[in-house]
Structures are given as C-alpha cells and as structure tokens.
PDB file of C-alpha atoms and ligand atoms in Angstrom:
ATOM      1  CA  MET A   1      -8.896  -9.471 -15.515  1.00 36.00           C
ATOM      2  CA  THR A   2      -5.282  -8.957 -15.923  1.00 42.00           C
ATOM      3  CA  SER A   3      -2.928 -11.062 -18.294  1.00 43.00           C
ATOM      4  CA  TYR A   4      -0.878 -12.518 -15.262  1.00 44.00           C
ATOM      5  CA  GLN A   5      -3.497 -13.481 -13.805  1.00 45.00           C
ATOM      6  CA  LYS A   6      -5.009 -15.687 -16.989  1.00 45.00           C
ATOM      7  CA  THR A   7      -1.779 -17.410 -17.138  1.00 52.00           C
ATOM      8  CA  GLY A   8      -1.163 -17.653 -13.573  1.00 56.00           C
ATOM      9  CA  ASN A   9       2.450 -15.884 -13.494  1.00 82.00           C
ATOM     10  CA  ALA A  10       1.455 -12.968 -10.782  1.00 87.00           C
ATOM     11  CA  ASP A  11       4.738 -14.279  -8.877  1.00 91.00           C
ATOM     12  CA  GLU A  12       6.898 -14.234 -12.127  1.00 92.00           C
ATOM     13  CA  LEU A  13       5.682 -10.948 -12.789  1.00 95.00           C
ATOM     14  CA  ILE A  14       5.957  -9.383  -9.444  1.00 96.00           C
ATOM     15  CA  ARG A  15       9.673 -11.119  -9.488  1.00 95.00           C
ATOM     16  CA  GLN A  16      10.406  -8.998 -12.440  1.00 95.00           C
ATOM     17  CA  ILE A  17       9.015  -5.630 -10.809  1.00 97.00           C
ATOM     18  CA  GLY A  18      11.635  -6.022  -8.038  1.00 97.00           C
ATOM     19  CA  GLU A  19      14.599  -6.714 -10.350  1.00 96.00           C
ATOM     20  CA  LEU A  20      13.647  -4.063 -12.341  1.00 97.00           C
ATOM     21  CA  LYS A  21      12.859  -2.140  -8.859  1.00 97.00           C
ATOM     22  CA  GLN A  22      16.770  -2.444  -8.411  1.00 97.00           C
ATOM     23  CA  GLU A  23      17.993  -1.970 -11.909  1.00 97.00           C
ATOM     24  CA  ARG A  24      16.200   1.640 -11.893  1.00 98.00           C
ATOM     25  CA  ASP A  25      17.147   2.021  -8.322  1.00 98.00           C
ATOM     26  CA  ALA A  26      13.402   2.795  -7.907  1.00 98.00           C
ATOM     27  CA  LEU A  27      10.970   3.233  -5.054  1.00 98.00           C
ATOM     28  CA  ILE A  28       7.349   1.810  -5.233  1.00 98.00           C
ATOM     29  CA  LEU A  29       4.906   3.792  -3.147  1.00 98.00           C
ATOM     30  CA  ALA A  30       1.028   3.082  -3.647  1.00 98.00           C
ATOM     31  CA  HIS A  31      -1.931   4.750  -2.064  1.00 97.00           C
ATOM     32  CA  ASN A  32      -4.316   3.046   0.360  1.00 96.00           C
ATOM     33  CA  TYR A  33      -6.767   3.042  -2.456  1.00 97.00           C
ATOM     34  CA  GLN A  34      -5.095   1.107  -4.808  1.00 98.00           C
ATOM     35  CA  ARG A  35      -5.815  -2.553  -5.917  1.00 97.00           C
ATOM     36  CA  PRO A  36      -4.966  -5.104  -3.396  1.00 97.00           C
ATOM     37  CA  GLU A  37      -1.947  -6.578  -5.332  1.00 97.00           C
ATOM     38  CA  VAL A  38      -0.182  -3.175  -6.316  1.00 98.00           C
ATOM     39  CA  GLN A  39      -0.497  -2.104  -2.668  1.00 97.00           C
ATOM     40  CA  ASP A  40       1.316  -5.563  -1.469  1.00 97.00           C
ATOM     41  CA  ILE A  41       4.477  -5.013  -4.066  1.00 97.00           C
ATOM     42  CA  ALA A  42       5.011  -1.430  -2.725  1.00 98.00           C
ATOM     43  CA  ASP A  43       7.671  -0.353  -0.645  1.00 98.00           C
ATOM     44  CA  HIS A  44       5.397   2.101   1.117  1.00 97.00           C
ATOM     45  CA  THR A  45       1.499   2.745   1.480  1.00 97.00           C
ATOM     46  CA  GLY A  46      -0.124   5.413   2.490  1.00 95.00           C
ATOM     47  CA  ASP A  47      -1.957   8.867   2.033  1.00 92.00           C
ATOM     48  CA  SER A  48      -1.290  11.185  -0.664  1.00 87.00           C
ATOM     49  CA  LEU A  49       0.829  13.862   1.709  1.00 83.00           C
ATOM     50  CA  GLU A  50       2.183  10.688   3.410  1.00 89.00           C
ATOM     51  CA  LEU A  51       3.801   9.194   0.622  1.00 92.00           C
ATOM     52  CA  SER A  52       5.143  12.540  -0.825  1.00 86.00           C
ATOM     53  CA  ARG A  53       7.446  13.102   2.491  1.00 87.00           C
ATOM     54  CA  ILE A  54       8.341   9.399   1.735  1.00 94.00           C
ATOM     55  CA  ALA A  55       9.549  10.293  -1.602  1.00 92.00           C
ATOM     56  CA  ALA A  56      11.229  13.393  -0.899  1.00 89.00           C
ATOM     57  CA  ARG A  57      13.535  11.618   2.062  1.00 94.00           C
ATOM     58  CA  ALA A  58      13.680   8.484  -0.460  1.00 95.00           C
ATOM     59  CA  ARG A  59      17.675   7.694  -1.309  1.00 96.00           C
ATOM     60  CA  GLU A  60      16.111   6.153  -4.435  1.00 98.00           C
ATOM     61  CA  ALA A  61      16.477   8.544  -7.821  1.00 97.00           C
ATOM     62  CA  VAL A  62      13.082   6.958  -9.551  1.00 98.00           C
ATOM     63  CA  ILE A  63       9.597   7.204  -7.538  1.00 97.00           C
ATOM     64  CA  VAL A  64       7.060   5.036  -9.072  1.00 98.00           C
ATOM     65  CA  PHE A  65       3.463   6.738  -7.593  1.00 97.00           C
ATOM     66  CA  CYS A  66       1.043   4.053  -7.739  1.00 98.00           C
ATOM     67  CA  GLY A  67      -2.210   6.460  -7.571  1.00 97.00           C
ATOM     68  CA  VAL A  68      -3.900   9.850  -9.385  1.00 98.00           C
ATOM     69  CA  GLN A  69      -2.245  12.577 -11.068  1.00 97.00           C
ATOM     70  CA  PHE A  70      -2.415  15.435  -8.385  1.00 97.00           C
ATOM     71  CA  MET A  71      -0.462  12.708  -5.904  1.00 96.00           C
ATOM     72  CA  ALA A  72       2.469  12.270  -8.194  1.00 96.00           C
ATOM     73  CA  GLU A  73       2.233  16.112  -9.020  1.00 97.00           C
ATOM     74  CA  THR A  74       2.824  16.785  -5.191  1.00 96.00           C
ATOM     75  CA  ALA A  75       5.517  14.403  -4.990  1.00 95.00           C
ATOM     76  CA  ALA A  76       7.050  15.653  -7.971  1.00 96.00           C
ATOM     77  CA  ILE A  77       6.760  19.679  -5.898  1.00 96.00           C
ATOM     78  CA  LEU A  78       8.278  17.977  -3.057  1.00 94.00           C
ATOM     79  CA  CYS A  79      11.399  16.439  -4.515  1.00 93.00           C
ATOM     80  CA  PRO A  80      12.447  18.228  -8.096  1.00 95.00           C
ATOM     81  CA  GLU A  81      15.710  16.526  -8.304  1.00 95.00           C
ATOM     82  CA  LYS A  82      13.963  12.475  -8.766  1.00 96.00           C
ATOM     83  CA  THR A  83      12.100  11.274 -11.472  1.00 97.00           C
ATOM     84  CA  VAL A  84       8.551  10.769 -10.487  1.00 97.00           C
ATOM     85  CA  LEU A  85       6.342   7.880 -12.672  1.00 98.00           C
ATOM     86  CA  LEU A  86       2.964   7.631 -12.981  1.00 98.00           C
ATOM     87  CA  PRO A  87       1.956   4.242 -13.960  1.00 98.00           C
ATOM     88  CA  VAL A  88      -0.954   5.118 -15.696  1.00 98.00           C
ATOM     89  CA  ARG A  89      -1.364   8.816 -17.482  1.00 97.00           C
ATOM     90  CA  GLU A  90      -5.308   9.119 -17.450  1.00 97.00           C
ATOM     91  CA  ALA A  91      -5.520   7.984 -13.550  1.00 98.00           C
ATOM     92  CA  GLY A  92      -7.242  11.357 -12.897  1.00 98.00           C
ATOM     93  CA  CYS A  93      -8.872  12.844 -10.116  1.00 98.00           C
ATOM     94  CA  PRO A  94     -12.772  14.375 -10.971  1.00 98.00           C
ATOM     95  CA  LEU A  95     -12.404  16.081  -7.596  1.00 98.00           C
ATOM     96  CA  ALA A  96      -9.308  18.091  -8.608  1.00 98.00           C
ATOM     97  CA  ASP A  97     -10.745  18.339 -12.213  1.00 98.00           C
ATOM     98  CA  THR A  98     -13.304  20.737 -10.476  1.00 98.00           C
ATOM     99  CA  ALA A  99     -10.827  23.762  -9.909  1.00 98.00           C
ATOM    100  CA  THR A 100      -8.530  25.320 -12.505  1.00 98.00           C
ATOM    101  CA  ALA A 101      -6.148  27.979 -11.921  1.00 98.00           C
ATOM    102  CA  GLY A 102      -8.028  30.634 -13.837  1.00 98.00           C
ATOM    103  CA  GLN A 103     -10.982  30.233 -11.530  1.00 98.00           C
ATOM    104  CA  VAL A 104      -9.050  30.494  -8.499  1.00 98.00           C
ATOM    105  CA  ARG A 105      -7.642  33.864  -9.940  1.00 98.00           C
ATOM    106  CA  GLN A 106     -11.129  34.853 -10.753  1.00 98.00           C
ATOM    107  CA  MET A 107     -12.269  33.884  -6.953  1.00 97.00           C
ATOM    108  CA  ARG A 108      -9.628  36.007  -5.577  1.00 96.00           C
ATOM    109  CA  GLU A 109     -10.439  39.374  -7.564  1.00 97.00           C
ATOM    110  CA  GLN A 110     -13.909  38.844  -6.182  1.00 97.00           C
ATOM    111  CA  TYR A 111     -12.444  38.346  -2.612  1.00 97.00           C
ATOM    112  CA  PRO A 112      -9.548  40.121  -2.561  1.00 96.00           C
ATOM    113  CA  ASP A 113      -8.697  39.916   1.222  1.00 96.00           C
ATOM    114  CA  ALA A 114      -9.617  36.179   0.897  1.00 97.00           C
ATOM    115  CA  VAL A 115      -7.061  33.370   2.174  1.00 98.00           C
ATOM    116  CA  VAL A 116      -7.317  30.407  -0.408  1.00 98.00           C
ATOM    117  CA  VAL A 117      -6.739  27.345   1.442  1.00 98.00           C
ATOM    118  CA  ALA A 118      -6.279  24.335  -1.023  1.00 98.00           C
ATOM    119  CA  TYR A 119      -6.963  20.843  -0.292  1.00 98.00           C
ATOM    120  CA  VAL A 120      -4.232  18.806  -1.362  1.00 97.00           C
ATOM    121  CA  ASN A 121      -6.609  17.201  -4.003  1.00 97.00           C
ATOM    122  CA  THR A 122      -6.123  20.011  -6.459  1.00 98.00           C
ATOM    123  CA  SER A 123      -3.721  20.376  -9.367  1.00 98.00           C
ATOM    124  CA  ALA A 124       0.075  21.819  -9.224  1.00 98.00           C
ATOM    125  CA  GLU A 125      -1.256  25.061 -10.786  1.00 98.00           C
ATOM    126  CA  VAL A 126      -4.127  25.593  -8.631  1.00 98.00           C
ATOM    127  CA  LYS A 127      -1.858  24.673  -5.820  1.00 98.00           C
ATOM    128  CA  ALA A 128       0.650  27.584  -7.329  1.00 98.00           C
ATOM    129  CA  GLU A 129      -2.307  29.856  -7.066  1.00 98.00           C
ATOM    130  CA  SER A 130      -3.375  29.365  -3.292  1.00 98.00           C
ATOM    131  CA  ASP A 131      -1.734  30.422  -0.039  1.00 98.00           C
ATOM    132  CA  ILE A 132      -1.705  27.319   1.933  1.00 98.00           C
ATOM    133  CA  CYS A 133      -2.747  23.735   1.658  1.00 97.00           C
ATOM    134  CA  CYS A 134      -4.479  21.268   3.622  1.00 96.00           C
ATOM    135  CA  THR A 135      -4.880  17.406   4.191  1.00 95.00           C
ATOM    136  CA  SER A 136      -8.286  15.810   5.048  1.00 95.00           C
ATOM    137  CA  ALA A 137      -6.168  14.968   8.485  1.00 92.00           C
ATOM    138  CA  ASN A 138      -4.884  18.886   9.197  1.00 94.00           C
ATOM    139  CA  ALA A 139      -8.164  20.937   7.678  1.00 97.00           C
ATOM    140  CA  VAL A 140      -9.576  21.730  10.302  1.00 97.00           C
ATOM    141  CA  GLU A 141      -6.212  22.972  12.061  1.00 96.00           C
ATOM    142  CA  ILE A 142      -5.542  25.006   8.751  1.00 97.00           C
ATOM    143  CA  VAL A 143      -8.733  26.525   8.564  1.00 98.00           C
ATOM    144  CA  ARG A 144      -8.354  27.422  12.602  1.00 97.00           C
ATOM    145  CA  SER A 145      -4.942  29.131  11.778  1.00 97.00           C
ATOM    146  CA  VAL A 146      -6.090  31.675   9.221  1.00 97.00           C
ATOM    147  CA  ASN A 147      -6.162  35.020  10.415  1.00 92.00           C
ATOM    148  CA  ALA A 148      -9.717  35.775  11.794  1.00 92.00           C
ATOM    149  CA  GLY A 149     -10.551  38.893  10.206  1.00 91.00           C
ATOM    150  CA  ARG A 150     -10.081  37.401   6.809  1.00 95.00           C
ATOM    151  CA  PRO A 151     -12.342  35.727   4.460  1.00 96.00           C
ATOM    152  CA  ILE A 152     -11.230  31.889   3.456  1.00 98.00           C
ATOM    153  CA  ILE A 153     -11.948  30.151   0.319  1.00 98.00           C
ATOM    154  CA  PHE A 154     -11.698  26.632   0.321  1.00 98.00           C
ATOM    155  CA  VAL A 155     -10.971  24.945  -2.799  1.00 98.00           C
ATOM    156  CA  SER A 156     -11.992  21.878  -4.153  1.00 96.00           C
ATOM    157  CA  ASP A 157     -13.792  19.750  -1.670  1.00 98.00           C
ATOM    158  CA  ARG A 158     -16.961  21.267  -0.438  1.00 98.00           C
ATOM    159  CA  ASN A 159     -17.805  18.640   2.191  1.00 98.00           C
ATOM    160  CA  LEU A 160     -14.585  18.545   3.503  1.00 98.00           C
ATOM    161  CA  GLY A 161     -14.686  22.397   3.501  1.00 98.00           C
ATOM    162  CA  HIS A 162     -18.001  22.165   5.035  1.00 98.00           C
ATOM    163  CA  TYR A 163     -16.910  19.569   7.790  1.00 98.00           C
ATOM    164  CA  ALA A 164     -13.575  21.827   9.157  1.00 98.00           C
ATOM    165  CA  ALA A 165     -15.685  25.030   9.182  1.00 98.00           C
ATOM    166  CA  HIS A 166     -17.988  23.843  11.438  1.00 97.00           C
ATOM    167  CA  MET A 167     -15.512  22.015  13.617  1.00 97.00           C
ATOM    168  CA  ALA A 168     -13.092  25.659  13.362  1.00 97.00           C
ATOM    169  CA  ARG A 169     -16.385  27.722  14.011  1.00 96.00           C
ATOM    170  CA  ARG A 170     -15.209  29.714  10.772  1.00 96.00           C
ATOM    171  CA  ARG A 171     -16.853  30.934   8.197  1.00 95.00           C
ATOM    172  CA  VAL A 172     -15.882  29.507   4.655  1.00 97.00           C
ATOM    173  CA  ILE A 173     -16.449  30.294   0.965  1.00 98.00           C
ATOM    174  CA  LEU A 174     -16.842  27.188  -0.354  1.00 98.00           C
ATOM    175  CA  TRP A 175     -15.815  25.411  -3.895  1.00 98.00           C
ATOM    176  CA  ASP A 176     -18.461  23.785  -5.856  1.00 96.00           C
ATOM    177  CA  GLY A 177     -16.259  20.339  -6.181  1.00 98.00           C
ATOM    178  CA  ALA A 178     -17.157  16.767  -4.658  1.00 98.00           C
ATOM    179  CA  CYS A 179     -15.768  13.563  -4.664  1.00 98.00           C
ATOM    180  CA  PRO A 180     -17.949  11.499  -6.892  1.00 98.00           C
ATOM    181  CA  THR A 181     -17.318   8.211  -4.735  1.00 98.00           C
ATOM    182  CA  HIS A 182     -17.406   9.591  -1.287  1.00 98.00           C
ATOM    183  CA  ALA A 183     -20.113  12.008  -2.044  1.00 98.00           C
ATOM    184  CA  GLY A 184     -22.114   9.199  -3.400  1.00 97.00           C
ATOM    185  CA  LEU A 185     -22.687   7.873  -0.085  1.00 98.00           C
ATOM    186  CA  SER A 186     -25.980   8.090   1.586  1.00 98.00           C
ATOM    187  CA  VAL A 187     -27.713   7.810   4.964  1.00 98.00           C
ATOM    188  CA  ALA A 188     -29.553   5.029   3.593  1.00 98.00           C
ATOM    189  CA  ASP A 189     -26.747   3.374   2.742  1.00 98.00           C
ATOM    190  CA  ILE A 190     -25.405   3.985   6.456  1.00 98.00           C
ATOM    191  CA  ARG A 191     -28.680   2.999   7.992  1.00 98.00           C
ATOM    192  CA  GLN A 192     -28.743  -0.327   5.842  1.00 98.00           C
ATOM    193  CA  ALA A 193     -24.988  -1.323   6.783  1.00 98.00           C
ATOM    194  CA  LYS A 194     -25.960  -0.771  10.394  1.00 97.00           C
ATOM    195  CA  LYS A 195     -28.923  -2.926  10.172  1.00 98.00           C
ATOM    196  CA  ASP A 196     -26.692  -5.809   8.219  1.00 97.00           C
ATOM    197  CA  HIS A 197     -23.777  -5.269  10.837  1.00 97.00           C
ATOM    198  CA  PRO A 198     -25.104  -4.322  14.433  1.00 96.00           C
ATOM    199  CA  LYS A 199     -22.704  -3.453  17.135  1.00 95.00           C
ATOM    200  CA  THR A 200     -20.329  -1.923  14.521  1.00 97.00           C
ATOM    201  CA  LYS A 201     -18.218   1.111  15.070  1.00 98.00           C
ATOM    202  CA  VAL A 202     -19.072   3.598  12.251  1.00 98.00           C
ATOM    203  CA  MET A 203     -16.331   5.873  10.391  1.00 98.00           C
ATOM    204  CA  ALA A 204     -16.131   8.019   7.097  1.00 98.00           C
ATOM    205  CA  HIS A 205     -14.197  10.207   4.921  1.00 98.00           C
ATOM    206  CA  PRO A 206     -14.966  13.932   5.467  1.00 98.00           C
ATOM    207  CA  GLU A 207     -15.131  13.946   1.791  1.00 98.00           C
ATOM    208  CA  CYS A 208     -18.864  12.438   2.534  1.00 98.00           C
ATOM    209  CA  ARG A 209     -22.216  14.560   3.030  1.00 98.00           C
ATOM    210  CA  PRO A 210     -22.604  16.473   6.020  1.00 98.00           C
ATOM    211  CA  GLU A 211     -25.680  14.289   6.843  1.00 98.00           C
ATOM    212  CA  VAL A 212     -24.059  10.820   6.713  1.00 98.00           C
ATOM    213  CA  LEU A 213     -20.862  12.708   8.639  1.00 98.00           C
ATOM    214  CA  GLU A 214     -23.328  13.168  11.564  1.00 98.00           C
ATOM    215  CA  LEU A 215     -23.700   9.220  12.003  1.00 98.00           C
ATOM    216  CA  MET A 216     -20.194   8.440  12.426  1.00 98.00           C
ATOM    217  CA  ASP A 217     -18.664   7.632  15.332  1.00 98.00           C
ATOM    218  CA  ARG A 218     -15.195   8.643  14.076  1.00 98.00           C
ATOM    219  CA  VAL A 219     -15.015  11.255  11.055  1.00 98.00           C
ATOM    220  CA  ALA A 220     -11.084  10.705   9.754  1.00 97.00           C
ATOM    221  CA  GLY A 221      -8.693  10.465   6.453  1.00 96.00           C
ATOM    222  CA  THR A 222      -7.279   7.390   5.501  1.00 96.00           C
ATOM    223  CA  ALA A 223      -4.222   7.537   8.213  1.00 94.00           C
ATOM    224  CA  GLY A 224      -6.797   8.557  11.173  1.00 96.00           C
ATOM    225  CA  MET A 225      -8.847   5.820  10.045  1.00 97.00           C
ATOM    226  CA  LEU A 226      -5.998   3.346  10.629  1.00 97.00           C
ATOM    227  CA  ALA A 227      -5.310   4.857  13.799  1.00 97.00           C
ATOM    228  CA  TYR A 228      -8.815   4.463  15.067  1.00 98.00           C
ATOM    229  CA  ALA A 229      -8.607   0.931  13.840  1.00 98.00           C
ATOM    230  CA  VAL A 230      -5.845   0.044  16.574  1.00 97.00           C
ATOM    231  CA  GLU A 231      -7.164   2.031  19.146  1.00 97.00           C
ATOM    232  CA  GLU A 232     -10.152  -0.224  19.220  1.00 96.00           C
ATOM    233  CA  VAL A 233      -9.947  -3.309  21.228  1.00 97.00           C
ATOM    234  CA  PRO A 234      -9.500  -6.553  19.601  1.00 97.00           C
ATOM    235  CA  GLY A 235     -13.174  -8.098  18.006  1.00 97.00           C
ATOM    236  CA  THR A 236     -14.374  -5.002  17.159  1.00 98.00           C
ATOM    237  CA  ALA A 237     -16.237  -4.568  13.985  1.00 98.00           C
ATOM    238  CA  PHE A 238     -16.139  -1.173  11.796  1.00 98.00           C
ATOM    239  CA  ILE A 239     -18.299  -0.153   8.657  1.00 98.00           C
ATOM    240  CA  VAL A 240     -15.709   1.717   6.770  1.00 98.00           C
ATOM    241  CA  GLY A 241     -16.785   4.881   4.642  1.00 98.00           C
ATOM    242  CA  THR A 242     -14.123   5.614   2.530  1.00 98.00           C
ATOM    243  CA  ASP A 243     -12.974   3.537  -0.895  1.00 98.00           C
ATOM    244  CA  ILE A 244     -12.825  -0.103  -0.234  1.00 96.00           C
ATOM    245  CA  GLY A 245      -9.186  -0.089  -0.898  1.00 96.00           C
ATOM    246  CA  LEU A 246      -8.237   0.965   2.393  1.00 97.00           C
ATOM    247  CA  ILE A 247     -10.350  -2.609   4.073  1.00 97.00           C
ATOM    248  CA  HIS A 248      -7.053  -4.283   2.271  1.00 96.00           C
ATOM    249  CA  ARG A 249      -4.613  -2.707   4.546  1.00 96.00           C
ATOM    250  CA  LEU A 250      -7.084  -2.363   7.998  1.00 98.00           C
ATOM    251  CA  GLN A 251      -7.402  -5.799   7.542  1.00 97.00           C
ATOM    252  CA  LYS A 252      -4.236  -6.899   7.073  1.00 96.00           C
ATOM    253  CA  GLU A 253      -2.536  -4.616  10.169  1.00 97.00           C
ATOM    254  CA  ASN A 254      -5.982  -5.650  12.215  1.00 98.00           C
ATOM    255  CA  PRO A 255      -6.489  -9.518  11.634  1.00 98.00           C
ATOM    256  CA  ASP A 256      -7.973  -9.602  15.071  1.00 97.00           C
ATOM    257  CA  LYS A 257     -11.094  -6.938  13.931  1.00 98.00           C
ATOM    258  CA  VAL A 258     -13.502  -7.137  11.118  1.00 98.00           C
ATOM    259  CA  PHE A 259     -14.202  -4.185   8.414  1.00 98.00           C
ATOM    260  CA  TYR A 260     -17.065  -3.853   6.319  1.00 98.00           C
ATOM    261  CA  PRO A 261     -17.739  -1.603   3.258  1.00 98.00           C
ATOM    262  CA  ALA A 262     -20.191   0.782   3.954  1.00 98.00           C
ATOM    263  CA  THR A 263     -21.735   0.103   0.415  1.00 97.00           C
ATOM    264  CA  ASP A 264     -19.980  -2.055  -2.085  1.00 94.00           C
ATOM    265  CA  TYR A 265     -19.853   0.748  -4.561  1.00 94.00           C
ATOM    266  CA  LEU A 266     -17.544   2.987  -2.705  1.00 96.00           C
ATOM    267  CA  VAL A 267     -15.067   2.702  -5.142  1.00 97.00           C
ATOM    268  CA  CYS A 268     -12.565   5.400  -7.213  1.00 98.00           C
ATOM    269  CA  PRO A 269     -12.620   3.886 -10.452  1.00 98.00           C
ATOM    270  CA  THR A 270      -9.517   6.146 -11.767  1.00 98.00           C
ATOM    271  CA  MET A 271      -7.591   4.657  -8.343  1.00 98.00           C
ATOM    272  CA  LYS A 272      -8.249   1.301  -9.683  1.00 98.00           C
ATOM    273  CA  LEU A 273      -6.698   2.090 -13.143  1.00 98.00           C
ATOM    274  CA  THR A 274      -3.058   0.722 -12.122  1.00 98.00           C
ATOM    275  CA  THR A 275      -2.664  -2.823 -12.446  1.00 98.00           C
ATOM    276  CA  LEU A 276       0.871  -4.308 -11.735  1.00 97.00           C
ATOM    277  CA  GLU A 277       1.331  -4.935 -15.515  1.00 97.00           C
ATOM    278  CA  ASP A 278       1.553  -0.913 -15.472  1.00 98.00           C
ATOM    279  CA  VAL A 279       4.058  -0.838 -13.014  1.00 98.00           C
ATOM    280  CA  MET A 280       5.972  -3.070 -15.002  1.00 97.00           C
ATOM    281  CA  ARG A 281       5.476  -0.901 -17.802  1.00 97.00           C
ATOM    282  CA  SER A 282       6.381   2.306 -16.226  1.00 98.00           C
ATOM    283  CA  LEU A 283       9.619   0.642 -14.845  1.00 98.00           C
ATOM    284  CA  GLU A 284      10.768  -0.846 -18.283  1.00 97.00           C
ATOM    285  CA  ASN A 285      10.129   2.591 -20.401  1.00 97.00           C
ATOM    286  CA  MET A 286      10.501   4.786 -17.419  1.00 97.00           C
ATOM    287  CA  GLU A 287       6.592   6.183 -18.315  1.00 97.00           C
ATOM    288  CA  HIS A 288       5.005   8.279 -17.345  1.00 97.00           C
ATOM    289  CA  VAL A 289       7.220  11.351 -16.272  1.00 98.00           C
ATOM    290  CA  VAL A 290       5.793  14.075 -13.996  1.00 98.00           C
ATOM    291  CA  LYS A 291       7.059  17.125 -15.454  1.00 96.00           C
ATOM    292  CA  LEU A 292       6.222  20.462 -13.849  1.00 97.00           C
ATOM    293  CA  GLU A 293       6.884  24.017 -14.921  1.00 98.00           C
ATOM    294  CA  GLU A 294       9.653  25.168 -12.769  1.00 98.00           C
ATOM    295  CA  SER A 295       7.672  28.634 -11.822  1.00 98.00           C
ATOM    296  CA  ILE A 296       4.730  26.766 -10.782  1.00 98.00           C
ATOM    297  CA  ARG A 297       6.445  24.010  -9.057  1.00 98.00           C
ATOM    298  CA  VAL A 298       8.007  26.882  -6.658  1.00 98.00           C
ATOM    299  CA  LYS A 299       4.715  28.639  -6.194  1.00 98.00           C
ATOM    300  CA  ALA A 300       3.120  25.331  -5.414  1.00 98.00           C
ATOM    301  CA  ARG A 301       5.877  24.402  -3.076  1.00 97.00           C
ATOM    302  CA  SER A 302       5.191  27.469  -1.142  1.00 98.00           C
ATOM    303  CA  ALA A 303       1.652  26.584  -0.174  1.00 97.00           C
ATOM    304  CA  LEU A 304       2.498  23.457   0.665  1.00 96.00           C
ATOM    305  CA  ASP A 305       5.309  24.346   2.630  1.00 94.00           C
ATOM    306  CA  ALA A 306       3.034  27.084   4.294  1.00 96.00           C
ATOM    307  CA  MET A 307       0.890  24.058   5.203  1.00 94.00           C
ATOM    308  CA  LEU A 308       4.105  22.304   6.703  1.00 89.00           C
ATOM    309  CA  ALA A 309       4.611  25.209   9.285  1.00 89.00           C
ATOM    310  CA  VAL A 310       1.361  25.267  11.032  1.00 88.00           C
TER     311      VAL A 310
HETATM  312 FE1  SF4 Z 401     -10.705  12.072  -6.667  1.00 92.57          FE
HETATM  313 FE2  SF4 Z 401     -12.135  10.940  -4.984  1.00 92.57          FE
HETATM  314 FE3  SF4 Z 401     -10.824   8.946  -6.107  1.00 92.57          FE
HETATM  315 FE4  SF4 Z 401      -9.941  10.526  -4.209  1.00 92.57          FE
HETATM  316  S1  SF4 Z 401     -11.391   9.005  -4.049  1.00 92.57           S
HETATM  317  S2  SF4 Z 401      -8.717  10.242  -6.417  1.00 92.57           S
HETATM  318  S3  SF4 Z 401     -10.893  12.294  -4.103  1.00 92.57           S
HETATM  319  S4  SF4 Z 401     -12.529  10.909  -7.058  1.00 92.57           S
END
C-alpha cells in the first residue's frame, strides 16, 4: 500500500503533482498498462508509440514517461530537445532484455542479406542496429513491406513475429524472446474464461502464443483493442487477453460494456512499479533523465522513421 493511501492524502498528492507539473513545464504520459491511479493523473494514456508521438509534438520542455525503459527511450529518440524522465529507473522490460546490439550484429553476419525488423519493445542500441521498427499494430504491414527477395530477422518477440509472418505470408527468422506476461496465457485459461463468462467476445495481444491467438475473435495491440470495444454494440461483454491495466481504460471509455481479464495473473510486474509518489519524486528531483549517445539516437531514429514512412 502506498503512503498516500495509508494517510488518505491521495487528493493532496495529486494536487501537488499538478502544481509541480506547471512549475517544471512538464507533460505526464502513462502507458495503458500503468496502475489506474497513475493513468488517471496523466495528460495522455496510450501505447508506447502513440505516447512517443505525443511527446514529440508536445510544447512542454519535460516529459514524465510512466512506463518502462524502452518506452522512455523511444520518446527520447524522437524528441532530443526535451528532457524525458522515467520515474522508476528499474522499470525494465524482460522482453526487451532478450536482445542486445551485439547479438543483432552476430545475426547480421549470419544472414548478410537480411532486413532486421525491430519491435519497439527493444533497447535504443538494438533499434540502432536495425533497418526498420514496428509496433504490435503495424507488424504485419511492416513485414509485408520488406522486399520479397530478402530474408527478415524479427527481433524481439517470437510470438508477434510468428503472427506477422503468418498474416503477411512471409518467412521470418524469429528471435527467441517472449513477453513473460502474454506468453503465460494458455489455451486452458481461455477455455476457463469462456466457461466462466459465456457469450463474450474474446480478444488478445499478438504477443500471446499462436495456439491462444487461434481462439480469438480479435487479435490486436492495445489501441486495436480499444477500437474493437467501441465497434461492438452496448451490452457486449469481452474477455481481455492483455495486461489487466488496459481494463481500467476500456471500462472508463465504455461504461455500457463489460470487460473480464482472461486470467487474474495477466499482470506485467514492471509496469506496475510506478506509483503516484514516484511521479511526484520524479518531478521534484527531475529524475531519472533518459540519456542516449547521440550516434545511437540518430541510428535508432532512422529505424523509427523507416517505419513511419511505410
Ligand atoms: Fe515487456 Fe511484456 Fe511488460 Fe510489455 S507487458 S513491458 S512486453 S514484459
């Protein structure tokens, strides 16, 4: 339990965050998987790329990125003139950690003709070694856009890479990485959830395993799931196969619909590290500033730009 909850001073803490935000000329961004109370104080909530684009367009000098390391780095790649803060330095991504720049260079030596497609869930160094980035929303399109004569190395999530290859009908060399949260969802979990909540629509993130995705009415990243919820008629119930943090936003934006987590353990632990106190401390002490070597930033930017051009 956080200290403001213990003392009942949540309103006071939120007021102070608001004041400091003005003083620092800061914008607070929160990923869809953040704790509900952090999402509620953010200026914008969204997926990692959506938030980075907002950061790039923002007039504020400081961006407080409530998410994990690679997300704050992506914002810093896209807006070098701003100060990007990650409230909890240790908030990493086990999936992004499966790939290093050195390993990508080794793969390139093994497949010299290959095009390296890097999922945004990778470090800035890995992006800098890649030709083009992708998100869960555009992975199929990006894989399809690669010249048919060239092999594709897909870094970092093997399930998303498998899904994109299948949908784009392309052969892809898959990285051996997976998101522990999404890859943990099983067919048995989905069957149980359907039994517990009959007559529901089922959706899941493409980082889930292929056999789980086969059971879905819709496979989509978080933005796609939000759009799917809006498409359906009032009264529709959904089983949601992604981090439970998204349910807060789904329910808030669709009060006439019902959302059930596919299992109770669909929780990314590092996404839940950031508390309101951390946001406050981050603004107070201007910590933790994301710093990137300029040569890495420029190369990583070019992989992101290549994606935006598709
Ligand atoms: Fe990384 Fe998975 Fe957590 Fe996203 S949900 S930050 S991919 S571990």
